[in-house]
Short mmCIF file of N, CA and C in Angstrom, two decimals:
data_model
loop_
_atom_site.label_atom_id
_atom_site.label_comp_id
_atom_site.label_asym_id
_atom_site.label_seq_id
_atom_site.Cartn_x
_atom_site.Cartn_y
_atom_site.Cartn_z
N MET K 285 33.53 -15.60 13.61
CA MET K 285 33.17 -14.27 14.44
C MET K 285 32.27 -13.22 13.48
N ALA K 286 32.40 -13.19 12.03
CA ALA K 286 31.76 -12.60 11.50
C ALA K 286 30.31 -12.95 11.49
N ALA K 287 30.00 -14.48 11.08
CA ALA K 287 28.56 -14.87 11.20
C ALA K 287 27.69 -14.63 12.12
N ILE K 288 28.46 -14.58 13.61
CA ILE K 288 27.83 -14.20 14.95
C ILE K 288 27.44 -12.74 14.94
N THR K 289 28.21 -11.69 14.17
CA THR K 289 27.83 -10.55 14.29
C THR K 289 26.65 -10.37 13.15
N ALA K 290 26.82 -11.30 12.08
CA ALA K 290 25.52 -11.18 10.90
C ALA K 290 24.35 -11.65 11.59
N PHE K 291 24.37 -12.64 12.18
CA PHE K 291 22.99 -13.14 12.94
C PHE K 291 22.58 -12.10 14.01
N GLY K 292 23.55 -11.39 14.94
CA GLY K 292 23.25 -10.41 15.80
C GLY K 292 22.28 -9.34 15.27
N ALA K 293 23.14 -8.83 13.65
CA ALA K 293 22.64 -7.78 13.66
C ALA K 293 21.03 -8.18 12.73
N LEU K 294 21.01 -9.27 12.26
CA LEU K 294 19.65 -9.75 11.67
C LEU K 294 18.61 -9.99 12.87
N ALA K 295 18.92 -10.40 13.91
CA ALA K 295 18.28 -10.69 15.19
C ALA K 295 17.48 -9.14 15.55
N THR K 296 18.61 -8.10 15.54
CA THR K 296 18.22 -7.02 15.97
C THR K 296 16.95 -6.53 15.04
N TYR K 297 17.62 -6.72 13.71
CA TYR K 297 16.64 -5.99 12.54
C TYR K 297 15.20 -6.61 12.55
N LEU K 298 15.07 -7.97 12.85
CA LEU K 298 13.97 -8.53 12.97
C LEU K 298 13.02 -8.24 14.35
N LEU K 299 13.66 -8.06 15.53
CA LEU K 299 13.07 -7.66 16.55
C LEU K 299 12.81 -6.01 16.50
N VAL K 300 13.18 -5.29 16.25
CA VAL K 300 13.13 -3.85 15.63
C VAL K 300 11.60 -3.66 14.76
N LEU K 301 11.42 -5.10 13.74
CA LEU K 301 10.22 -4.82 12.84
C LEU K 301 9.12 -5.21 13.61
N ALA K 302 9.44 -6.43 14.36
CA ALA K 302 8.11 -6.81 15.35
C ALA K 302 7.56 -5.60 16.10
N CYS K 303 8.62 -5.11 16.88
CA CYS K 303 8.11 -3.57 17.66
C CYS K 303 7.15 -3.02 16.73
N LEU K 304 7.92 -2.56 15.52
CA LEU K 304 7.11 -1.64 14.86
C LEU K 304 5.78 -2.11 14.47
N GLU K 305 5.60 -3.15 14.00
CA GLU K 305 4.25 -4.07 13.96
C GLU K 305 3.25 -3.96 15.06
N ARG K 306 3.66 -3.90 16.27
CA ARG K 306 2.77 -3.77 17.31
C ARG K 306 2.13 -2.65 17.72
N ARG K 307 2.75 -1.47 17.04
CA ARG K 307 2.25 -0.19 17.01
C ARG K 307 0.76 0.01 16.55
N GLU K 308 0.05 0.97 16.99
CA GLU K 308 -1.27 1.25 16.21
C GLU K 308 -1.37 1.51 14.62
N PRO K 309 -2.23 0.79 13.81
CA PRO K 309 -1.74 1.15 12.45
C PRO K 309 -2.25 2.68 12.08
N ASP K 310 -1.60 3.20 11.30
CA ASP K 310 -1.92 4.38 10.64
C ASP K 310 -3.13 4.54 9.66
N THR K 311 -4.02 5.25 9.52
CA THR K 311 -4.94 5.23 8.18
C THR K 311 -4.72 6.37 7.43
N ILE K 312 -4.75 6.03 6.30
CA ILE K 312 -4.43 6.90 4.97
C ILE K 312 -5.39 6.44 3.85
N THR K 313 -5.79 7.61 3.12
CA THR K 313 -6.68 7.62 2.24
C THR K 313 -6.25 8.05 0.64
N GLY K 314 -6.56 7.38 -0.08
CA GLY K 314 -5.58 8.01 -1.46
C GLY K 314 -6.28 7.22 -2.67
N GLU K 315 -5.66 7.69 -4.01
CA GLU K 315 -5.97 7.09 -5.22
C GLU K 315 -5.13 6.05 -5.68
N VAL K 316 -5.50 4.85 -5.79
CA VAL K 316 -4.19 3.82 -6.44
C VAL K 316 -3.76 4.20 -7.88
N LEU K 317 -2.35 4.43 -7.90
CA LEU K 317 -2.01 4.67 -9.26
C LEU K 317 -1.84 3.34 -9.84
N ARG K 318 -0.97 2.57 -8.99
CA ARG K 318 -0.60 1.41 -9.45
C ARG K 318 -0.98 -0.13 -8.92
N VAL K 319 -1.29 -1.34 -9.54
CA VAL K 319 -1.30 -2.49 -8.67
C VAL K 319 -0.47 -3.46 -9.38
N GLU K 320 0.67 -3.92 -8.97
CA GLU K 320 1.24 -5.16 -9.36
C GLU K 320 1.20 -6.21 -8.57
N SER K 321 1.21 -7.38 -9.48
CA SER K 321 1.30 -8.83 -8.61
C SER K 321 2.59 -9.29 -8.83
N ARG K 322 2.92 -10.17 -7.95
CA ARG K 322 4.23 -10.99 -8.18
C ARG K 322 3.83 -12.45 -8.42
N ARG K 323 4.79 -13.44 -8.40
CA ARG K 323 4.49 -14.62 -8.95
C ARG K 323 3.58 -15.54 -8.65
N GLY K 324 2.19 -15.20 -8.74
CA GLY K 324 1.12 -16.35 -8.24
C GLY K 324 0.05 -15.49 -7.50
N LYS K 325 -1.01 -16.02 -7.41
CA LYS K 325 -2.31 -15.47 -6.87
C LYS K 325 -2.33 -15.83 -5.24
N ASP K 326 -1.35 -16.48 -4.80
CA ASP K 326 -1.27 -16.68 -2.94
C ASP K 326 -0.15 -15.71 -2.47
N VAL K 327 0.37 -14.90 -3.10
CA VAL K 327 1.49 -13.86 -2.58
C VAL K 327 1.01 -12.67 -2.69
N ALA K 328 1.42 -11.62 -1.91
CA ALA K 328 1.10 -10.41 -1.65
C ALA K 328 1.25 -9.72 -3.05
N ARG K 329 0.34 -8.70 -3.22
CA ARG K 329 0.41 -7.75 -4.36
C ARG K 329 0.99 -6.36 -3.78
N PHE K 330 1.47 -5.67 -4.93
CA PHE K 330 1.95 -4.37 -4.28
C PHE K 330 1.16 -3.02 -4.71
N LEU K 331 0.84 -2.25 -4.36
CA LEU K 331 0.06 -0.98 -5.02
C LEU K 331 0.63 0.36 -4.56
N VAL K 332 0.57 1.23 -5.42
CA VAL K 332 1.30 2.39 -5.20
C VAL K 332 -0.04 3.48 -4.84
N LEU K 333 0.14 4.24 -4.06
CA LEU K 333 -0.74 5.03 -3.29
C LEU K 333 -0.63 6.37 -3.37
N ASP K 334 -0.98 7.33 -4.04
CA ASP K 334 -1.24 8.78 -4.04
C ASP K 334 -2.10 9.40 -2.81
N GLU K 335 -1.54 9.89 -1.85
CA GLU K 335 -2.37 10.58 -0.57
C GLU K 335 -2.80 11.89 -1.01
N GLY K 336 -2.51 12.60 -1.99
CA GLY K 336 -2.45 13.74 -2.66
C GLY K 336 -2.06 14.98 -1.82
N ASN K 337 -1.25 14.84 -0.54
CA ASN K 337 -0.76 15.88 0.13
C ASN K 337 0.63 15.98 -0.16
N THR K 338 0.97 15.14 -0.89
CA THR K 338 2.88 15.52 -1.04
C THR K 338 2.98 14.80 -2.86
N ASP K 339 4.14 15.69 -3.27
CA ASP K 339 4.40 15.01 -4.48
C ASP K 339 4.94 13.56 -4.42
N LEU K 340 5.18 12.81 -3.12
CA LEU K 340 5.66 11.45 -2.92
C LEU K 340 4.55 10.44 -3.20
N THR K 341 4.83 9.10 -3.78
CA THR K 341 3.92 7.82 -3.53
C THR K 341 4.49 7.17 -2.88
N THR K 342 3.92 5.89 -2.41
CA THR K 342 4.28 4.99 -1.85
C THR K 342 3.91 3.84 -2.26
N ALA K 343 4.49 2.45 -2.32
CA ALA K 343 4.29 1.42 -2.38
C ALA K 343 3.86 0.61 -1.27
N TRP K 344 3.04 -0.20 -1.11
CA TRP K 344 2.63 -0.77 0.07
C TRP K 344 2.34 -2.32 -0.51
N ALA K 345 2.56 -3.30 0.51
CA ALA K 345 2.45 -4.69 0.24
C ALA K 345 0.69 -4.95 0.43
N LEU K 346 0.03 -5.25 -0.25
CA LEU K 346 -1.28 -5.76 -0.12
C LEU K 346 -1.57 -7.19 0.21
N PRO K 347 -2.38 -7.59 1.11
CA PRO K 347 -2.48 -9.00 1.11
C PRO K 347 -3.17 -9.72 0.16
N ALA K 348 -2.80 -10.50 -0.21
CA ALA K 348 -3.41 -11.60 -1.63
C ALA K 348 -5.06 -11.58 -1.31
N ALA K 349 -5.53 -11.54 -0.15
CA ALA K 349 -6.87 -11.68 0.10
C ALA K 349 -7.65 -10.74 -0.26
N SER K 350 -6.91 -9.56 -0.41
CA SER K 350 -8.07 -8.05 -0.62
C SER K 350 -8.01 -8.61 -2.08
N GLN K 351 -9.68 -7.96 -2.47
CA GLN K 351 -10.22 -7.90 -3.59
C GLN K 351 -10.83 -6.71 -4.21
N GLY K 352 -11.04 -6.34 -5.31
CA GLY K 352 -11.89 -5.14 -5.63
C GLY K 352 -10.91 -4.00 -5.72
N ILE K 353 -9.67 -3.92 -5.45
CA ILE K 353 -8.90 -2.79 -5.73
C ILE K 353 -8.16 -2.68 -6.98
N ALA K 354 -8.49 -1.71 -7.86
CA ALA K 354 -7.85 -1.73 -8.91
C ALA K 354 -7.03 -0.37 -9.02
N THR K 355 -6.52 0.12 -10.20
CA THR K 355 -6.06 1.14 -10.58
C THR K 355 -6.90 2.27 -10.84
N GLY K 356 -6.74 3.47 -10.15
CA GLY K 356 -7.85 4.73 -10.33
C GLY K 356 -9.06 4.65 -9.10
N ALA K 357 -9.15 3.36 -8.10
CA ALA K 357 -9.80 3.62 -6.88
C ALA K 357 -9.51 4.24 -5.99
N GLN K 358 -10.25 4.58 -5.22
CA GLN K 358 -10.09 5.50 -3.87
C GLN K 358 -9.93 4.64 -2.60
N VAL K 359 -9.13 4.30 -2.03
CA VAL K 359 -9.06 3.33 -0.77
C VAL K 359 -8.66 4.13 0.29
N ARG K 360 -9.38 3.62 1.62
CA ARG K 360 -8.62 3.69 2.74
C ARG K 360 -7.87 2.59 3.21
N LEU K 361 -6.74 3.05 3.68
CA LEU K 361 -5.93 1.42 4.25
C LEU K 361 -5.62 2.07 5.73
N ARG K 362 -5.71 0.63 6.42
CA ARG K 362 -4.69 0.73 7.93
C ARG K 362 -3.20 0.40 7.53
N VAL K 363 -2.52 0.77 7.56
CA VAL K 363 -1.12 0.34 7.75
C VAL K 363 0.08 0.34 8.63
N SER K 364 0.69 -0.43 8.53
CA SER K 364 2.34 -0.01 9.29
C SER K 364 3.43 0.53 8.61
N ARG K 365 3.79 1.64 8.86
CA ARG K 365 4.34 2.69 8.01
C ARG K 365 5.79 2.14 8.11
N GLY K 366 6.25 1.33 9.22
CA GLY K 366 7.68 0.57 9.42
C GLY K 366 7.95 -0.12 8.46
N THR K 367 6.83 -1.32 8.03
CA THR K 367 7.09 -2.30 7.29
C THR K 367 6.49 -2.21 5.87
N ARG K 368 5.61 -1.22 5.57
CA ARG K 368 5.03 -0.56 4.49
C ARG K 368 4.08 -1.79 4.20
N THR K 369 3.35 -2.50 5.28
CA THR K 369 2.26 -3.21 4.81
C THR K 369 0.79 -2.76 5.11
N ILE K 370 -0.03 -3.40 4.23
CA ILE K 370 -1.40 -3.02 4.63
C ILE K 370 -1.94 -3.95 5.42
N ARG K 371 -2.62 -3.68 6.71
CA ARG K 371 -3.49 -4.26 7.56
C ARG K 371 -4.86 -4.44 7.04
N SER K 372 -5.60 -3.60 6.52
CA SER K 372 -6.84 -3.91 5.92
C SER K 372 -6.88 -2.68 4.92
N ALA K 373 -7.84 -2.98 3.85
CA ALA K 373 -8.23 -2.02 2.77
C ALA K 373 -9.56 -2.06 2.91
N GLU K 374 -10.20 -0.61 2.70
CA GLU K 374 -11.55 -0.32 2.49
C GLU K 374 -11.53 0.53 1.13
N LEU K 375 -12.65 -0.04 0.35
CA LEU K 375 -12.64 0.59 -1.26
C LEU K 375 -13.35 1.95 -0.70
N VAL K 376 -13.67 3.21 -0.99
CA VAL K 376 -13.89 4.18 -0.85
C VAL K 376 -15.10 4.34 -2.03
N ARG K 377 -14.07 4.34 -3.20
CA ARG K 377 -14.83 4.84 -4.51
C ARG K 377 -14.30 3.92 -5.43
N ALA K 378 -14.78 2.93 -6.36
CA ALA K 378 -14.25 2.03 -7.13
C ALA K 378 -13.82 2.59 -8.39
N ALA K 379 -12.91 2.13 -9.09
CA ALA K 379 -12.31 2.80 -10.23
C ALA K 379 -13.01 2.98 -11.36
N MET K 380 -13.05 3.85 -11.89
CA MET K 380 -13.82 4.38 -13.29
C MET K 380 -13.59 3.69 -14.60
N PRO K 381 -14.06 3.20 -15.39
CA PRO K 381 -13.85 2.72 -16.67
C PRO K 381 -12.90 3.78 -17.36
N GLU K 382 -11.80 3.28 -18.12
CA GLU K 382 -10.92 4.19 -18.77
C GLU K 382 -11.90 5.23 -19.76
N GLY K 383 -12.90 4.90 -20.32
CA GLY K 383 -13.51 6.10 -20.88
C GLY K 383 -14.10 7.05 -20.22
N ASP K 384 -14.88 6.70 -19.01
CA ASP K 384 -15.24 7.54 -17.97
C ASP K 384 -14.37 8.39 -17.45
N ARG K 385 -13.04 7.92 -17.17
CA ARG K 385 -11.94 9.10 -16.57
C ARG K 385 -11.62 9.91 -17.60
N VAL K 386 -11.79 9.58 -19.03
CA VAL K 386 -11.21 10.80 -19.82
C VAL K 386 -12.08 11.73 -20.15
N LYS K 387 -13.55 11.46 -19.99
CA LYS K 387 -14.70 12.37 -19.98
C LYS K 387 -14.78 13.06 -18.69
N ALA K 388 -14.20 12.67 -17.44
CA ALA K 388 -14.30 13.30 -16.27
C ALA K 388 -12.93 14.18 -16.32
N ALA K 389 -12.37 13.97 -16.80
CA ALA K 389 -10.80 14.96 -17.03
C ALA K 389 -11.11 15.92 -17.62
N LYS K 390 -11.96 15.69 -18.85
CA LYS K 390 -12.21 16.89 -19.75
C LYS K 390 -13.14 17.90 -19.23
N GLN K 391 -14.33 17.31 -18.56
CA GLN K 391 -15.08 18.21 -17.56
C GLN K 391 -14.56 19.19 -16.51
N ASP K 392 -13.37 18.48 -15.82
CA ASP K 392 -12.63 19.03 -15.07
C ASP K 392 -11.73 20.18 -15.63
N ALA K 393 -11.54 20.15 -16.64
CA ALA K 393 -10.55 20.97 -17.36
C ALA K 393 -11.63 22.10 -17.95
N SER K 394 -12.84 22.08 -18.12
CA SER K 394 -13.43 23.02 -18.77
C SER K 394 -14.16 24.22 -17.40
#
């Protein structure tokens, strides 16, 4: 009986996720704070995005095929908020090299 209940709960969960994926994706823009790869090149990577409007950051699953996105880059993402997956990623501004980032921060402070 417990197995049937567990299976029913799992089926309901997967059905809800499928419904969430069918909704129109949201578009968000922000700075990539971190990109983390998992066990290989064929699996999804994760990125942490700062949208700039709150103190919260969100981790998103980035498809393995996405290229050119690095820490410090400004990106525009079409995302599914329910499953935290990225449907498409567009590079708005490439990441600055570390030395240029330090110079820009000093100029902003003055």
